[in-house]
């Protein structure tokens, strides 16, 4: 007995989809994009080249200026160290003064140092407001010069009889330096607070010296100031 086969379904021819078609190489697509946007691409490349060239030129220019400032500071700092403050500020026929260095090269390391030296020279010549300006402009680090700059600002305020502000700045100077070095600035802060009539602030810093720096030279004088404060409070 023969078996009948089930009728076969007619097959349909599938059209190739977009995914089945060969892909265009990216290089070809890039060339097509370039041809369609030639002016934009060329403009962008020119701008990039100019930017890189400008950055290299600016970096070289800054390096040259930094070297100039370093050389000029080395020449004038000896005048400052000899105590010739007015000449150090203005310069000589052969050397650039600290003020010009600070104003024109302040972005360099040596120009920033010139701000500090200029501030101190102005203070030494009793030009207190100008000294304060350069002390403020000096970019301070957590080091001896940074602490000295805060102390210089404090001294300016002391000379202007702004004692409480002076005390705050001496206290800030103390916070920059570690160990017993800060005891000196804390004592100066305490004395400034006493002159300002800010007894509690003075007591706080004197107690800090007593507790944190008992072996410092300043600690020997703390008892006297605390006794004075105690007498004033009675």
PDB file of C-alpha atoms in Angstrom:
ATOM      1  CA  UNK A   1       0.000   0.000   0.000  1.00  0.00           C
ATOM      2  CA  UNK A   2       1.476   3.283  -1.002  1.00  0.00           C
ATOM      3  CA  UNK A   3       1.522   6.300   1.236  1.00  0.00           C
ATOM      4  CA  UNK A   4       0.548   9.675  -0.041  1.00  0.00           C
ATOM      5  CA  UNK A   5       3.022  12.475   0.563  1.00  0.00           C
ATOM      6  CA  UNK A   6       1.692  15.651   2.022  1.00  0.00           C
ATOM      7  CA  UNK A   7       1.634  18.427  -0.494  1.00  0.00           C
ATOM      8  CA  UNK A   8       4.719  20.673  -0.231  1.00  0.00           C
ATOM      9  CA  UNK A   9       4.267  24.346   0.466  1.00  0.00           C
ATOM     10  CA  UNK A  10       5.473  26.592  -2.279  1.00  0.00           C
ATOM     11  CA  UNK A  11       8.753  28.254  -1.362  1.00  0.00           C
ATOM     12  CA  UNK A  12       9.029  32.047  -1.507  1.00  0.00           C
ATOM     13  CA  UNK A  13      12.236  33.767  -2.517  1.00  0.00           C
ATOM     14  CA  UNK A  14      13.490  36.059   0.287  1.00  0.00           C
ATOM     15  CA  UNK A  15      14.799  39.430  -0.733  1.00  0.00           C
ATOM     16  CA  UNK A  16      18.208  40.228   0.778  1.00  0.00           C
ATOM     17  CA  UNK A  17      17.901  42.581   3.752  1.00  0.00           C
ATOM     18  CA  UNK A  18      20.082  45.598   4.402  1.00  0.00           C
ATOM     19  CA  UNK A  19      22.123  43.541   6.838  1.00  0.00           C
ATOM     20  CA  UNK A  20      22.910  41.001   4.124  1.00  0.00           C
ATOM     21  CA  UNK A  21      24.378  43.564   1.775  1.00  0.00           C
ATOM     22  CA  UNK A  22      28.126  44.061   1.789  1.00  0.00           C
ATOM     23  CA  UNK A  23      29.081  46.924   4.145  1.00  0.00           C
ATOM     24  CA  UNK A  24      30.920  49.973   2.906  1.00  0.00           C
ATOM     25  CA  UNK A  25      34.475  50.209   4.333  1.00  0.00           C
ATOM     26  CA  UNK A  26      34.947  53.032   6.866  1.00  0.00           C
ATOM     27  CA  UNK A  27      37.698  54.492   4.729  1.00  0.00           C
ATOM     28  CA  UNK A  28      35.248  54.878   1.893  1.00  0.00           C
ATOM     29  CA  UNK A  29      32.713  56.518   4.184  1.00  0.00           C
ATOM     30  CA  UNK A  30      35.391  58.861   5.468  1.00  0.00           C
ATOM     31  CA  UNK A  31      36.381  59.830   1.929  1.00  0.00           C
ATOM     32  CA  UNK A  32      32.774  60.466   1.039  1.00  0.00           C
ATOM     33  CA  UNK A  33      32.322  62.629   4.151  1.00  0.00           C
ATOM     34  CA  UNK A  34      35.526  64.524   3.323  1.00  0.00           C
ATOM     35  CA  UNK A  35      34.379  65.205  -0.235  1.00  0.00           C
ATOM     36  CA  UNK A  36      31.034  66.433   1.025  1.00  0.00           C
ATOM     37  CA  UNK A  37      32.524  68.593   3.823  1.00  0.00           C
ATOM     38  CA  UNK A  38      35.934  69.475   2.410  1.00  0.00           C
ATOM     39  CA  UNK A  39      36.013  73.116   3.563  1.00  0.00           C
ATOM     40  CA  UNK A  40      34.813  72.277   7.081  1.00  0.00           C
ATOM     41  CA  UNK A  41      37.388  69.494   7.524  1.00  0.00           C
ATOM     42  CA  UNK A  42      40.248  71.609   6.206  1.00  0.00           C
ATOM     43  CA  UNK A  43      39.204  74.509   8.441  1.00  0.00           C
ATOM     44  CA  UNK A  44      39.140  72.257  11.500  1.00  0.00           C
ATOM     45  CA  UNK A  45      42.588  70.832  10.710  1.00  0.00           C
ATOM     46  CA  UNK A  46      44.058  74.300  10.187  1.00  0.00           C
ATOM     47  CA  UNK A  47      42.553  75.457  13.501  1.00  0.00           C
ATOM     48  CA  UNK A  48      44.022  72.420  15.293  1.00  0.00           C
ATOM     49  CA  UNK A  49      47.477  73.040  13.828  1.00  0.00           C
ATOM     50  CA  UNK A  50      47.330  76.716  14.785  1.00  0.00           C
ATOM     51  CA  UNK A  51      46.197  75.819  18.322  1.00  0.00           C
ATOM     52  CA  UNK A  52      49.073  73.372  18.822  1.00  0.00           C
ATOM     53  CA  UNK A  53      51.599  75.810  17.376  1.00  0.00           C
ATOM     54  CA  UNK A  54      50.231  78.579  19.605  1.00  0.00           C
ATOM     55  CA  UNK A  55      50.412  76.389  22.711  1.00  0.00           C
ATOM     56  CA  UNK A  56      54.025  75.439  21.972  1.00  0.00           C
ATOM     57  CA  UNK A  57      54.962  79.065  21.316  1.00  0.00           C
ATOM     58  CA  UNK A  58      53.224  80.267  24.493  1.00  0.00           C
ATOM     59  CA  UNK A  59      54.940  77.584  26.579  1.00  0.00           C
ATOM     60  CA  UNK A  60      58.324  78.597  25.175  1.00  0.00           C
ATOM     61  CA  UNK A  61      57.531  82.282  25.807  1.00  0.00           C
ATOM     62  CA  UNK A  62      56.588  81.550  29.423  1.00  0.00           C
ATOM     63  CA  UNK A  63      59.770  79.557  29.954  1.00  0.00           C
ATOM     64  CA  UNK A  64      61.835  82.428  28.581  1.00  0.00           C
ATOM     65  CA  UNK A  65      60.098  84.953  30.840  1.00  0.00           C
ATOM     66  CA  UNK A  66      60.530  82.697  33.862  1.00  0.00           C
ATOM     67  CA  UNK A  67      64.260  82.491  33.161  1.00  0.00           C
ATOM     68  CA  UNK A  68      64.460  86.262  32.725  1.00  0.00           C
ATOM     69  CA  UNK A  69      62.691  86.802  36.056  1.00  0.00           C
ATOM     70  CA  UNK A  70      65.011  84.341  37.805  1.00  0.00           C
ATOM     71  CA  UNK A  71      68.100  86.105  36.473  1.00  0.00           C
ATOM     72  CA  UNK A  72      66.804  89.565  37.398  1.00  0.00           C
ATOM     73  CA  UNK A  73      65.770  88.499  40.901  1.00  0.00           C
ATOM     74  CA  UNK A  74      69.210  87.008  41.533  1.00  0.00           C
ATOM     75  CA  UNK A  75      70.745  90.385  40.675  1.00  0.00           C
ATOM     76  CA  UNK A  76      68.482  92.573  42.821  1.00  0.00           C
ATOM     77  CA  UNK A  77      68.006  90.352  45.879  1.00  0.00           C
ATOM     78  CA  UNK A  78      71.544  91.093  47.106  1.00  0.00           C
ATOM     79  CA  UNK A  79      70.622  94.802  47.215  1.00  0.00           C
ATOM     80  CA  UNK A  80      67.588  93.920  49.344  1.00  0.00           C
ATOM     81  CA  UNK A  81      69.634  91.686  51.650  1.00  0.00           C
ATOM     82  CA  UNK A  82      72.106  94.523  52.226  1.00  0.00           C
ATOM     83  CA  UNK A  83      69.255  96.658  53.564  1.00  0.00           C
ATOM     84  CA  UNK A  84      69.138  99.068  50.615  1.00  0.00           C
ATOM     85  CA  UNK A  85      65.365  98.780  50.458  1.00  0.00           C
ATOM     86  CA  UNK A  86      64.547 101.847  48.365  1.00  0.00           C
ATOM     87  CA  UNK A  87      67.136 100.897  45.767  1.00  0.00           C
ATOM     88  CA  UNK A  88      65.924  97.303  45.809  1.00  0.00           C
ATOM     89  CA  UNK A  89      62.390  98.493  45.127  1.00  0.00           C
ATOM     90  CA  UNK A  90      63.281 100.805  42.250  1.00  0.00           C
ATOM     91  CA  UNK A  91      66.309  99.007  40.823  1.00  0.00           C
ATOM     92  CA  UNK A  92      69.495 100.462  39.425  1.00  0.00           C
ATOM     93  CA  UNK A  93      70.801 101.318  35.983  1.00  0.00           C
ATOM     94  CA  UNK A  94      71.905  97.695  35.609  1.00  0.00           C
ATOM     95  CA  UNK A  95      69.150  95.841  37.496  1.00  0.00           C
ATOM     96  CA  UNK A  96      65.361  95.668  37.477  1.00  0.00           C
ATOM     97  CA  UNK A  97      63.710  96.637  40.768  1.00  0.00           C
ATOM     98  CA  UNK A  98      61.509  94.400  42.883  1.00  0.00           C
ATOM     99  CA  UNK A  99      58.359  96.377  42.079  1.00  0.00           C
ATOM    100  CA  UNK A 100      58.815  96.017  38.322  1.00  0.00           C
ATOM    101  CA  UNK A 101      59.628  92.342  38.741  1.00  0.00           C
ATOM    102  CA  UNK A 102      56.553  91.731  40.887  1.00  0.00           C
ATOM    103  CA  UNK A 103      54.260  93.663  38.554  1.00  0.00           C
ATOM    104  CA  UNK A 104      55.530  92.302  35.241  1.00  0.00           C
ATOM    105  CA  UNK A 105      56.587  88.745  36.111  1.00  0.00           C
ATOM    106  CA  UNK A 106      54.182  87.861  38.923  1.00  0.00           C
ATOM    107  CA  UNK A 107      53.019  84.708  37.141  1.00  0.00           C
ATOM    108  CA  UNK A 108      56.456  83.115  37.439  1.00  0.00           C
ATOM    109  CA  UNK A 109      58.014  81.638  40.577  1.00  0.00           C
ATOM    110  CA  UNK A 110      60.658  84.371  40.760  1.00  0.00           C
ATOM    111  CA  UNK A 111      58.102  87.078  40.076  1.00  0.00           C
ATOM    112  CA  UNK A 112      56.023  85.753  42.958  1.00  0.00           C
ATOM    113  CA  UNK A 113      59.066  85.823  45.240  1.00  0.00           C
ATOM    114  CA  UNK A 114      59.646  89.410  44.143  1.00  0.00           C
ATOM    115  CA  UNK A 115      56.191  90.225  45.550  1.00  0.00           C
ATOM    116  CA  UNK A 116      57.287  88.996  48.965  1.00  0.00           C
ATOM    117  CA  UNK A 117      60.592  90.883  48.895  1.00  0.00           C
ATOM    118  CA  UNK A 118      58.835  94.009  47.620  1.00  0.00           C
ATOM    119  CA  UNK A 119      56.258  93.776  50.409  1.00  0.00           C
ATOM    120  CA  UNK A 120      58.936  93.504  53.081  1.00  0.00           C
ATOM    121  CA  UNK A 121      61.009  96.334  51.560  1.00  0.00           C
ATOM    122  CA  UNK A 122      57.900  98.549  51.483  1.00  0.00           C
ATOM    123  CA  UNK A 123      57.202  97.683  55.110  1.00  0.00           C
ATOM    124  CA  UNK A 124      60.773  98.527  56.076  1.00  0.00           C
ATOM    125  CA  UNK A 125      60.370 101.930  54.413  1.00  0.00           C
ATOM    126  CA  UNK A 126      57.058 102.478  56.273  1.00  0.00           C
ATOM    127  CA  UNK A 127      54.885 102.280  53.161  1.00  0.00           C
ATOM    128  CA  UNK A 128      52.388 100.120  54.974  1.00  0.00           C
ATOM    129  CA  UNK A 129      49.406 100.206  52.614  1.00  0.00           C
ATOM    130  CA  UNK A 130      51.555  99.330  49.616  1.00  0.00           C
ATOM    131  CA  UNK A 131      53.289  96.610  51.634  1.00  0.00           C
ATOM    132  CA  UNK A 132      49.915  95.078  52.469  1.00  0.00           C
ATOM    133  CA  UNK A 133      48.993  95.024  48.785  1.00  0.00           C
ATOM    134  CA  UNK A 134      52.076  92.990  47.855  1.00  0.00           C
ATOM    135  CA  UNK A 135      51.811  90.712  50.881  1.00  0.00           C
ATOM    136  CA  UNK A 136      48.273  89.862  49.770  1.00  0.00           C
ATOM    137  CA  UNK A 137      49.344  89.337  46.149  1.00  0.00           C
ATOM    138  CA  UNK A 138      52.115  86.937  47.188  1.00  0.00           C
ATOM    139  CA  UNK A 139      50.965  83.342  46.598  1.00  0.00           C
ATOM    140  CA  UNK A 140      51.623  81.736  49.953  1.00  0.00           C
ATOM    141  CA  UNK A 141      52.601  78.138  50.533  1.00  0.00           C
ATOM    142  CA  UNK A 142      52.701  76.111  53.731  1.00  0.00           C
ATOM    143  CA  UNK A 143      56.285  77.090  54.437  1.00  0.00           C
ATOM    144  CA  UNK A 144      58.414  79.678  56.226  1.00  0.00           C
ATOM    145  CA  UNK A 145      57.856  82.378  53.585  1.00  0.00           C
ATOM    146  CA  UNK A 146      54.106  81.804  53.650  1.00  0.00           C
ATOM    147  CA  UNK A 147      54.046  82.196  57.439  1.00  0.00           C
ATOM    148  CA  UNK A 148      56.296  85.263  57.217  1.00  0.00           C
ATOM    149  CA  UNK A 149      53.928  86.857  54.715  1.00  0.00           C
ATOM    150  CA  UNK A 150      50.958  86.423  57.070  1.00  0.00           C
ATOM    151  CA  UNK A 151      53.072  87.823  59.910  1.00  0.00           C
ATOM    152  CA  UNK A 152      54.039  90.768  57.702  1.00  0.00           C
ATOM    153  CA  UNK A 153      50.380  91.489  57.045  1.00  0.00           C
ATOM    154  CA  UNK A 154      49.742  91.281  60.782  1.00  0.00           C
ATOM    155  CA  UNK A 155      52.547  93.758  61.476  1.00  0.00           C
ATOM    156  CA  UNK A 156      51.007  96.208  59.001  1.00  0.00           C
ATOM    157  CA  UNK A 157      47.679  96.023  60.855  1.00  0.00           C
ATOM    158  CA  UNK A 158      49.491  96.497  64.172  1.00  0.00           C
ATOM    159  CA  UNK A 159      51.062  99.702  62.863  1.00  0.00           C
ATOM    160  CA  UNK A 160      47.588 100.850  61.837  1.00  0.00           C
ATOM    161  CA  UNK A 161      46.362  99.957  65.376  1.00  0.00           C
ATOM    162  CA  UNK A 162      44.033  97.293  64.006  1.00  0.00           C
ATOM    163  CA  UNK A 163      45.117  94.901  66.720  1.00  0.00           C
ATOM    164  CA  UNK A 164      42.426  92.248  66.568  1.00  0.00           C
ATOM    165  CA  UNK A 165      42.928  91.808  62.823  1.00  0.00           C
ATOM    166  CA  UNK A 166      46.671  91.593  63.494  1.00  0.00           C
ATOM    167  CA  UNK A 167      46.042  88.855  66.064  1.00  0.00           C
ATOM    168  CA  UNK A 168      43.994  86.843  63.576  1.00  0.00           C
ATOM    169  CA  UNK A 169      46.791  87.031  60.989  1.00  0.00           C
ATOM    170  CA  UNK A 170      49.498  86.060  63.494  1.00  0.00           C
ATOM    171  CA  UNK A 171      47.328  83.102  64.411  1.00  0.00           C
ATOM    172  CA  UNK A 172      47.054  82.200  60.719  1.00  0.00           C
ATOM    173  CA  UNK A 173      50.846  82.382  60.428  1.00  0.00           C
ATOM    174  CA  UNK A 174      51.140  79.997  63.380  1.00  0.00           C
ATOM    175  CA  UNK A 175      48.865  77.527  61.624  1.00  0.00           C
ATOM    176  CA  UNK A 176      51.229  77.322  58.646  1.00  0.00           C
ATOM    177  CA  UNK A 177      54.330  76.229  60.532  1.00  0.00           C
ATOM    178  CA  UNK A 178      54.624  72.971  62.463  1.00  0.00           C
ATOM    179  CA  UNK A 179      56.008  72.433  65.941  1.00  0.00           C
ATOM    180  CA  UNK A 180      57.650  75.018  68.160  1.00  0.00           C
ATOM    181  CA  UNK A 181      58.088  77.450  65.289  1.00  0.00           C
ATOM    182  CA  UNK A 182      54.420  78.379  65.546  1.00  0.00           C
ATOM    183  CA  UNK A 183      54.728  79.289  69.250  1.00  0.00           C
ATOM    184  CA  UNK A 184      56.371  82.616  68.358  1.00  0.00           C
ATOM    185  CA  UNK A 185      53.467  83.656  66.154  1.00  0.00           C
ATOM    186  CA  UNK A 186      50.918  82.508  68.741  1.00  0.00           C
ATOM    187  CA  UNK A 187      52.552  84.731  71.344  1.00  0.00           C
ATOM    188  CA  UNK A 188      52.449  87.657  68.940  1.00  0.00           C
ATOM    189  CA  UNK A 189      48.788  86.901  68.321  1.00  0.00           C
ATOM    190  CA  UNK A 190      48.117  86.876  72.062  1.00  0.00           C
ATOM    191  CA  UNK A 191      49.831  90.225  72.600  1.00  0.00           C
ATOM    192  CA  UNK A 192      47.888  91.736  69.698  1.00  0.00           C
ATOM    193  CA  UNK A 193      44.617  90.442  71.160  1.00  0.00           C
ATOM    194  CA  UNK A 194      45.566  91.989  74.509  1.00  0.00           C
ATOM    195  CA  UNK A 195      46.132  95.346  72.817  1.00  0.00           C
ATOM    196  CA  UNK A 196      42.739  94.962  71.135  1.00  0.00           C
ATOM    197  CA  UNK A 197      41.050  94.224  74.462  1.00  0.00           C
ATOM    198  CA  UNK A 198      40.061  90.762  73.191  1.00  0.00           C
ATOM    199  CA  UNK A 199      40.899  88.960  76.413  1.00  0.00           C
ATOM    200  CA  UNK A 200      39.260  85.629  75.622  1.00  0.00           C
ATOM    201  CA  UNK A 201      41.041  85.337  72.287  1.00  0.00           C
ATOM    202  CA  UNK A 202      44.320  86.150  74.029  1.00  0.00           C
ATOM    203  CA  UNK A 203      43.664  83.554  76.745  1.00  0.00           C
ATOM    204  CA  UNK A 204      42.930  80.895  74.097  1.00  0.00           C
ATOM    205  CA  UNK A 205      46.228  81.325  72.256  1.00  0.00           C
ATOM    206  CA  UNK A 206      48.282  81.605  75.460  1.00  0.00           C
ATOM    207  CA  UNK A 207      46.739  78.379  76.743  1.00  0.00           C
ATOM    208  CA  UNK A 208      47.525  76.788  73.392  1.00  0.00           C
ATOM    209  CA  UNK A 209      51.189  77.698  73.771  1.00  0.00           C
ATOM    210  CA  UNK A 210      51.218  76.388  77.329  1.00  0.00           C
ATOM    211  CA  UNK A 211      49.657  73.056  76.422  1.00  0.00           C
ATOM    212  CA  UNK A 212      51.113  72.357  72.984  1.00  0.00           C
ATOM    213  CA  UNK A 213      54.579  73.918  73.196  1.00  0.00           C
ATOM    214  CA  UNK A 214      55.711  73.614  76.835  1.00  0.00           C
ATOM    215  CA  UNK A 215      59.377  73.319  75.823  1.00  0.00           C
ATOM    216  CA  UNK A 216      59.398  76.445  73.677  1.00  0.00           C
ATOM    217  CA  UNK A 217      61.034  79.674  74.764  1.00  0.00           C
ATOM    218  CA  UNK A 218      57.691  81.453  74.507  1.00  0.00           C
ATOM    219  CA  UNK A 219      56.095  79.112  77.045  1.00  0.00           C
ATOM    220  CA  UNK A 220      58.216  80.715  79.792  1.00  0.00           C
ATOM    221  CA  UNK A 221      56.300  83.989  79.370  1.00  0.00           C
ATOM    222  CA  UNK A 222      52.818  82.500  79.181  1.00  0.00           C
ATOM    223  CA  UNK A 223      52.275  82.476  82.952  1.00  0.00           C
ATOM    224  CA  UNK A 224      52.879  86.237  83.138  1.00  0.00           C
ATOM    225  CA  UNK A 225      50.298  87.003  80.430  1.00  0.00           C
ATOM    226  CA  UNK A 226      47.738  84.607  81.909  1.00  0.00           C
ATOM    227  CA  UNK A 227      48.221  86.230  85.319  1.00  0.00           C
ATOM    228  CA  UNK A 228      47.628  89.639  83.757  1.00  0.00           C
ATOM    229  CA  UNK A 229      44.419  88.390  82.172  1.00  0.00           C
ATOM    230  CA  UNK A 230      43.298  86.907  85.488  1.00  0.00           C
ATOM    231  CA  UNK A 231      43.921  90.242  87.235  1.00  0.00           C
ATOM    232  CA  UNK A 232      41.965  92.118  84.579  1.00  0.00           C
ATOM    233  CA  UNK A 233      38.986  89.796  84.951  1.00  0.00           C
ATOM    234  CA  UNK A 234      38.657  90.446  88.705  1.00  0.00           C
TER     235      UNK A 234
END
